[in-house]
Amino acid sequence: MTNILRVESSIKGDAAVSRLLTDRIVARLVAANPDAVTVTRDLAAGIRPVDGQWLGAVYTPTEARTESQQATAAYADALLDEVKAADVLVIALPVYNFGLPAQLKAWIDQLARKGQTFRYTEAGPEGLLPGKRAIVAYASDGTKLGSEIDFASGYLRHILGFFGIADVEFVAADAIAFGAEEAIGRGEAQVDALAA
């Protein structure tokens, strides 16, 4: 059985081009793996940012946590458990102001936990989530994927790799402002060419 975690991050909801692509990606994966289970996390519906309370909660031993820390840690653990259970992550990456949406960055911050998603060794950092596949649905009005003004895709690829997720593929409907139909068509064709 394949476990798919679908992470939506666009503030445009169903009108988002990134969601159009994630719909298509998930449909392709499920068609090839009919027993697949899909969990959706819509970050635009709200995600708590990390703060001092979070730091104290997740790094305090379970038995020593206050009631408030227990609630904070339970929320963070639920997000982390979704990722740990996933075989495939399908991540919507709409580009806002040349970078990631704040809610997607907040999700990443929730996941970045020493001893859970990475650790430091004498040989350098080691990701603790190997063997997973990530497919990123990149959508932008004016920024081309991989261009010198694209600060989103490189960061997301890097942080996923830092967590041990090395199999990262991008499909892109980019520079939509210069031809929406063509850009969306390119993105859909890239989805259709993915190995399912």
mmCIF file of C-alpha atoms in Angstrom:
data_model
loop_
_atom_site.group_PDB
_atom_site.id
_atom_site.type_symbol
_atom_site.label_atom_id
_atom_site.label_comp_id
_atom_site.label_asym_id
_atom_site.label_seq_id
_atom_site.Cartn_x
_atom_site.Cartn_y
_atom_site.Cartn_z
ATOM 1 C CA MET A 1 0.000 0.000 0.000
ATOM 2 C CA THR A 2 1.240 3.477 -0.890
ATOM 3 C CA ASN A 3 0.726 6.331 1.554
ATOM 4 C CA ILE A 4 0.473 9.753 -0.081
ATOM 5 C CA LEU A 5 0.709 13.003 1.864
ATOM 6 C CA ARG A 6 -0.711 15.885 -0.130
ATOM 7 C CA VAL A 7 0.389 19.290 1.161
ATOM 8 C CA GLU A 8 -1.542 22.274 -0.165
ATOM 9 C CA SER A 9 -0.246 25.779 0.503
ATOM 10 C CA SER A 10 -1.955 28.206 -1.860
ATOM 11 C CA ILE A 11 -4.211 30.908 -0.458
ATOM 12 C CA LYS A 12 -6.278 30.639 -3.670
ATOM 13 C CA GLY A 13 -7.907 27.351 -2.672
ATOM 14 C CA ASP A 14 -9.556 25.486 -5.527
ATOM 15 C CA ALA A 15 -8.618 28.289 -7.951
ATOM 16 C CA ALA A 16 -4.887 27.676 -7.442
ATOM 17 C CA VAL A 17 -2.842 26.400 -10.363
ATOM 18 C CA SER A 18 -0.664 24.463 -7.911
ATOM 19 C CA ARG A 19 -3.824 22.653 -6.729
ATOM 20 C CA LEU A 20 -4.741 21.863 -10.330
ATOM 21 C CA LEU A 21 -1.355 20.169 -10.624
ATOM 22 C CA THR A 22 -1.556 18.357 -7.276
ATOM 23 C CA ASP A 23 -5.019 17.077 -8.241
ATOM 24 C CA ARG A 24 -3.517 15.633 -11.399
ATOM 25 C CA ILE A 25 -0.463 14.194 -9.615
ATOM 26 C CA VAL A 26 -2.548 12.461 -6.948
ATOM 27 C CA ALA A 27 -4.974 11.112 -9.550
ATOM 28 C CA ARG A 28 -2.035 9.673 -11.510
ATOM 29 C CA LEU A 29 -0.524 8.063 -8.414
ATOM 30 C CA VAL A 30 -3.841 6.601 -7.268
ATOM 31 C CA ALA A 31 -4.628 5.247 -10.753
ATOM 32 C CA ALA A 32 -1.340 3.339 -10.673
ATOM 33 C CA ASN A 33 -1.756 2.335 -7.009
ATOM 34 C CA PRO A 34 -5.498 1.788 -6.396
ATOM 35 C CA ASP A 35 -4.933 0.816 -2.764
ATOM 36 C CA ALA A 36 -3.129 4.094 -2.047
ATOM 37 C CA VAL A 37 -4.206 6.111 0.970
ATOM 38 C CA THR A 38 -4.107 9.889 0.610
ATOM 39 C CA VAL A 39 -3.917 12.302 3.537
ATOM 40 C CA THR A 40 -4.326 16.006 2.774
ATOM 41 C CA ARG A 41 -2.845 18.799 4.854
ATOM 42 C CA ASP A 42 -4.130 22.214 3.703
ATOM 43 C CA LEU A 43 -1.714 24.711 5.200
ATOM 44 C CA ALA A 44 -3.754 27.685 3.992
ATOM 45 C CA ALA A 45 -6.391 26.629 6.531
ATOM 46 C CA GLY A 46 -3.851 27.529 9.208
ATOM 47 C CA ILE A 47 -0.543 26.321 10.572
ATOM 48 C CA ARG A 48 1.015 27.357 13.839
ATOM 49 C CA PRO A 49 4.391 29.073 13.585
ATOM 50 C CA VAL A 50 7.242 27.848 15.749
ATOM 51 C CA ASP A 51 8.056 30.021 18.732
ATOM 52 C CA GLY A 52 9.610 29.767 22.185
ATOM 53 C CA GLN A 53 6.678 27.692 23.431
ATOM 54 C CA TRP A 54 7.210 25.219 20.580
ATOM 55 C CA LEU A 55 10.946 25.003 21.241
ATOM 56 C CA GLY A 56 10.393 24.301 24.920
ATOM 57 C CA ALA A 57 7.661 21.775 24.206
ATOM 58 C CA VAL A 58 9.288 19.567 21.590
ATOM 59 C CA TYR A 59 12.648 19.390 23.371
ATOM 60 C CA THR A 60 11.268 18.764 26.859
ATOM 61 C CA PRO A 61 10.976 15.072 27.780
ATOM 62 C CA THR A 62 7.366 13.896 27.472
ATOM 63 C CA GLU A 63 6.954 13.174 31.171
ATOM 64 C CA ALA A 64 8.217 16.646 32.136
ATOM 65 C CA ARG A 65 5.980 18.680 29.821
ATOM 66 C CA THR A 66 3.382 21.068 31.163
ATOM 67 C CA GLU A 67 -0.189 20.746 29.906
ATOM 68 C CA SER A 68 0.405 23.595 27.471
ATOM 69 C CA GLN A 69 3.636 22.002 26.251
ATOM 70 C CA GLN A 70 1.843 18.689 25.762
ATOM 71 C CA ALA A 71 -0.706 20.353 23.474
ATOM 72 C CA THR A 72 2.007 22.152 21.488
ATOM 73 C CA ALA A 73 4.091 18.980 21.122
ATOM 74 C CA ALA A 74 1.036 16.904 20.142
ATOM 75 C CA TYR A 75 0.304 19.317 17.289
ATOM 76 C CA ALA A 76 3.925 19.232 16.087
ATOM 77 C CA ASP A 77 4.056 15.453 16.419
ATOM 78 C CA ALA A 78 0.876 15.039 14.360
ATOM 79 C CA LEU A 79 2.438 17.000 11.485
ATOM 80 C CA LEU A 80 5.638 14.989 11.751
ATOM 81 C CA ASP A 81 3.783 11.669 11.934
ATOM 82 C CA GLU A 82 2.012 12.479 8.643
ATOM 83 C CA VAL A 83 5.363 12.908 6.930
ATOM 84 C CA LYS A 84 6.911 9.837 8.544
ATOM 85 C CA ALA A 85 3.965 7.692 7.410
ATOM 86 C CA ALA A 86 4.115 8.928 3.811
ATOM 87 C CA ASP A 87 5.827 7.093 0.996
ATOM 88 C CA VAL A 88 5.176 9.984 -1.384
ATOM 89 C CA LEU A 89 4.810 13.672 -0.571
ATOM 90 C CA VAL A 90 2.914 15.780 -3.120
ATOM 91 C CA ILE A 91 3.704 19.382 -2.249
ATOM 92 C CA ALA A 92 2.049 22.451 -3.755
ATOM 93 C CA LEU A 93 4.590 25.242 -4.196
ATOM 94 C CA PRO A 94 3.001 28.457 -5.377
ATOM 95 C CA VAL A 95 5.720 31.093 -5.576
ATOM 96 C CA TYR A 96 4.972 34.226 -3.564
ATOM 97 C CA ASN A 97 7.369 37.132 -3.947
ATOM 98 C CA PHE A 98 10.060 34.831 -5.350
ATOM 99 C CA GLY A 99 9.918 32.424 -2.391
ATOM 100 C CA LEU A 100 7.809 29.945 -0.446
ATOM 101 C CA PRO A 101 4.432 30.887 1.002
ATOM 102 C CA ALA A 102 4.750 31.661 4.715
ATOM 103 C CA GLN A 103 2.475 28.747 5.581
ATOM 104 C CA LEU A 104 4.694 26.262 3.730
ATOM 105 C CA LYS A 105 7.766 27.623 5.527
ATOM 106 C CA ALA A 106 5.911 27.306 8.855
ATOM 107 C CA TRP A 107 5.166 23.639 8.064
ATOM 108 C CA ILE A 108 8.840 23.021 7.297
ATOM 109 C CA ASP A 109 9.818 24.736 10.550
ATOM 110 C CA GLN A 110 7.450 22.424 12.431
ATOM 111 C CA LEU A 111 9.196 19.420 10.841
ATOM 112 C CA ALA A 112 12.799 20.556 11.342
ATOM 113 C CA ARG A 113 13.550 18.707 14.562
ATOM 114 C CA LYS A 114 16.967 17.440 15.554
ATOM 115 C CA GLY A 115 16.729 13.751 16.323
ATOM 116 C CA GLN A 116 13.498 13.374 14.332
ATOM 117 C CA THR A 117 14.145 14.595 10.780
ATOM 118 C CA PHE A 118 17.911 15.165 10.936
ATOM 119 C CA ARG A 119 20.929 14.706 13.144
ATOM 120 C CA TYR A 120 24.492 15.903 13.168
ATOM 121 C CA THR A 121 27.287 13.358 12.882
ATOM 122 C CA GLU A 122 31.068 13.592 12.615
ATOM 123 C CA ALA A 123 30.585 13.309 8.852
ATOM 124 C CA GLY A 124 28.078 16.183 8.827
ATOM 125 C CA PRO A 125 24.276 16.357 8.895
ATOM 126 C CA GLU A 126 22.265 13.230 8.188
ATOM 127 C CA GLY A 127 18.626 13.199 7.128
ATOM 128 C CA LEU A 128 16.431 10.778 9.035
ATOM 129 C CA LEU A 129 13.593 10.423 6.491
ATOM 130 C CA PRO A 130 15.231 8.481 3.644
ATOM 131 C CA GLY A 131 13.406 6.396 1.062
ATOM 132 C CA LYS A 132 10.590 8.852 0.433
ATOM 133 C CA ARG A 133 9.645 10.470 -2.854
ATOM 134 C CA ALA A 134 8.561 14.097 -3.170
ATOM 135 C CA ILE A 135 6.734 15.562 -6.157
ATOM 136 C CA VAL A 136 6.489 19.344 -6.094
ATOM 137 C CA ALA A 137 3.823 21.240 -8.029
ATOM 138 C CA TYR A 138 5.479 24.577 -8.771
ATOM 139 C CA ALA A 139 3.286 27.472 -9.932
ATOM 140 C CA SER A 140 4.240 31.093 -10.468
ATOM 141 C CA ASP A 141 3.018 34.181 -12.246
ATOM 142 C CA GLY A 142 6.388 35.519 -13.355
ATOM 143 C CA THR A 143 9.188 33.374 -11.947
ATOM 144 C CA LYS A 144 10.651 30.596 -14.089
ATOM 145 C CA LEU A 145 11.583 27.393 -12.271
ATOM 146 C CA GLY A 146 15.341 27.364 -11.688
ATOM 147 C CA SER A 147 15.878 30.967 -12.768
ATOM 148 C CA GLU A 148 18.116 33.361 -10.851
ATOM 149 C CA ILE A 149 15.032 34.875 -9.181
ATOM 150 C CA ASP A 150 13.592 31.518 -8.114
ATOM 151 C CA PHE A 151 14.394 31.319 -4.401
ATOM 152 C CA ALA A 152 11.653 28.787 -3.724
ATOM 153 C CA SER A 153 12.555 25.561 -5.514
ATOM 154 C CA GLY A 154 16.206 25.458 -4.466
ATOM 155 C CA TYR A 155 15.323 25.990 -0.817
ATOM 156 C CA LEU A 156 12.607 23.329 -0.860
ATOM 157 C CA ARG A 157 14.885 20.804 -2.597
ATOM 158 C CA HIS A 158 17.645 21.571 -0.085
ATOM 159 C CA ILE A 159 15.518 21.239 3.052
ATOM 160 C CA LEU A 160 13.887 18.029 1.852
ATOM 161 C CA GLY A 161 17.368 16.656 1.173
ATOM 162 C CA PHE A 162 18.473 17.813 4.626
ATOM 163 C CA PHE A 163 15.645 15.653 5.997
ATOM 164 C CA GLY A 164 16.902 12.726 3.896
ATOM 165 C CA ILE A 165 14.378 13.001 1.054
ATOM 166 C CA ALA A 166 16.639 12.900 -1.990
ATOM 167 C CA ASP A 167 14.086 11.798 -4.611
ATOM 168 C CA VAL A 168 12.550 15.200 -5.403
ATOM 169 C CA GLU A 169 10.846 15.964 -8.732
ATOM 170 C CA PHE A 170 9.327 19.251 -9.866
ATOM 171 C CA VAL A 171 6.507 19.834 -12.301
ATOM 172 C CA ALA A 172 6.005 23.455 -13.207
ATOM 173 C CA ALA A 173 3.349 25.763 -14.513
ATOM 174 C CA ASP A 174 5.668 28.755 -14.333
ATOM 175 C CA ALA A 175 5.627 32.276 -15.749
ATOM 176 C CA ILE A 176 1.851 32.041 -16.045
ATOM 177 C CA ALA A 177 1.570 35.797 -16.591
ATOM 178 C CA PHE A 178 3.260 35.364 -19.973
ATOM 179 C CA GLY A 179 0.807 32.747 -21.231
ATOM 180 C CA ALA A 180 -1.411 30.914 -18.785
ATOM 181 C CA GLU A 181 -2.727 28.251 -21.144
ATOM 182 C CA GLU A 182 0.748 27.318 -22.352
ATOM 183 C CA ALA A 183 2.237 27.319 -18.830
ATOM 184 C CA ILE A 184 -0.528 25.133 -17.401
ATOM 185 C CA GLY A 185 -0.294 22.836 -20.404
ATOM 186 C CA ARG A 186 3.452 22.400 -19.807
ATOM 187 C CA GLY A 187 2.818 21.566 -16.166
ATOM 188 C CA GLU A 188 0.116 19.050 -16.997
ATOM 189 C CA ALA A 189 2.361 17.393 -19.599
ATOM 190 C CA GLN A 190 5.124 17.083 -16.993
ATOM 191 C CA VAL A 191 2.682 15.417 -14.582
ATOM 192 C CA ASP A 192 1.598 12.995 -17.304
ATOM 193 C CA ALA A 193 5.262 12.071 -17.882
ATOM 194 C CA LEU A 194 5.913 11.234 -14.216
ATOM 195 C CA ALA A 195 6.586 7.665 -13.247
ATOM 196 C CA ALA A 196 3.556 6.617 -11.220
#
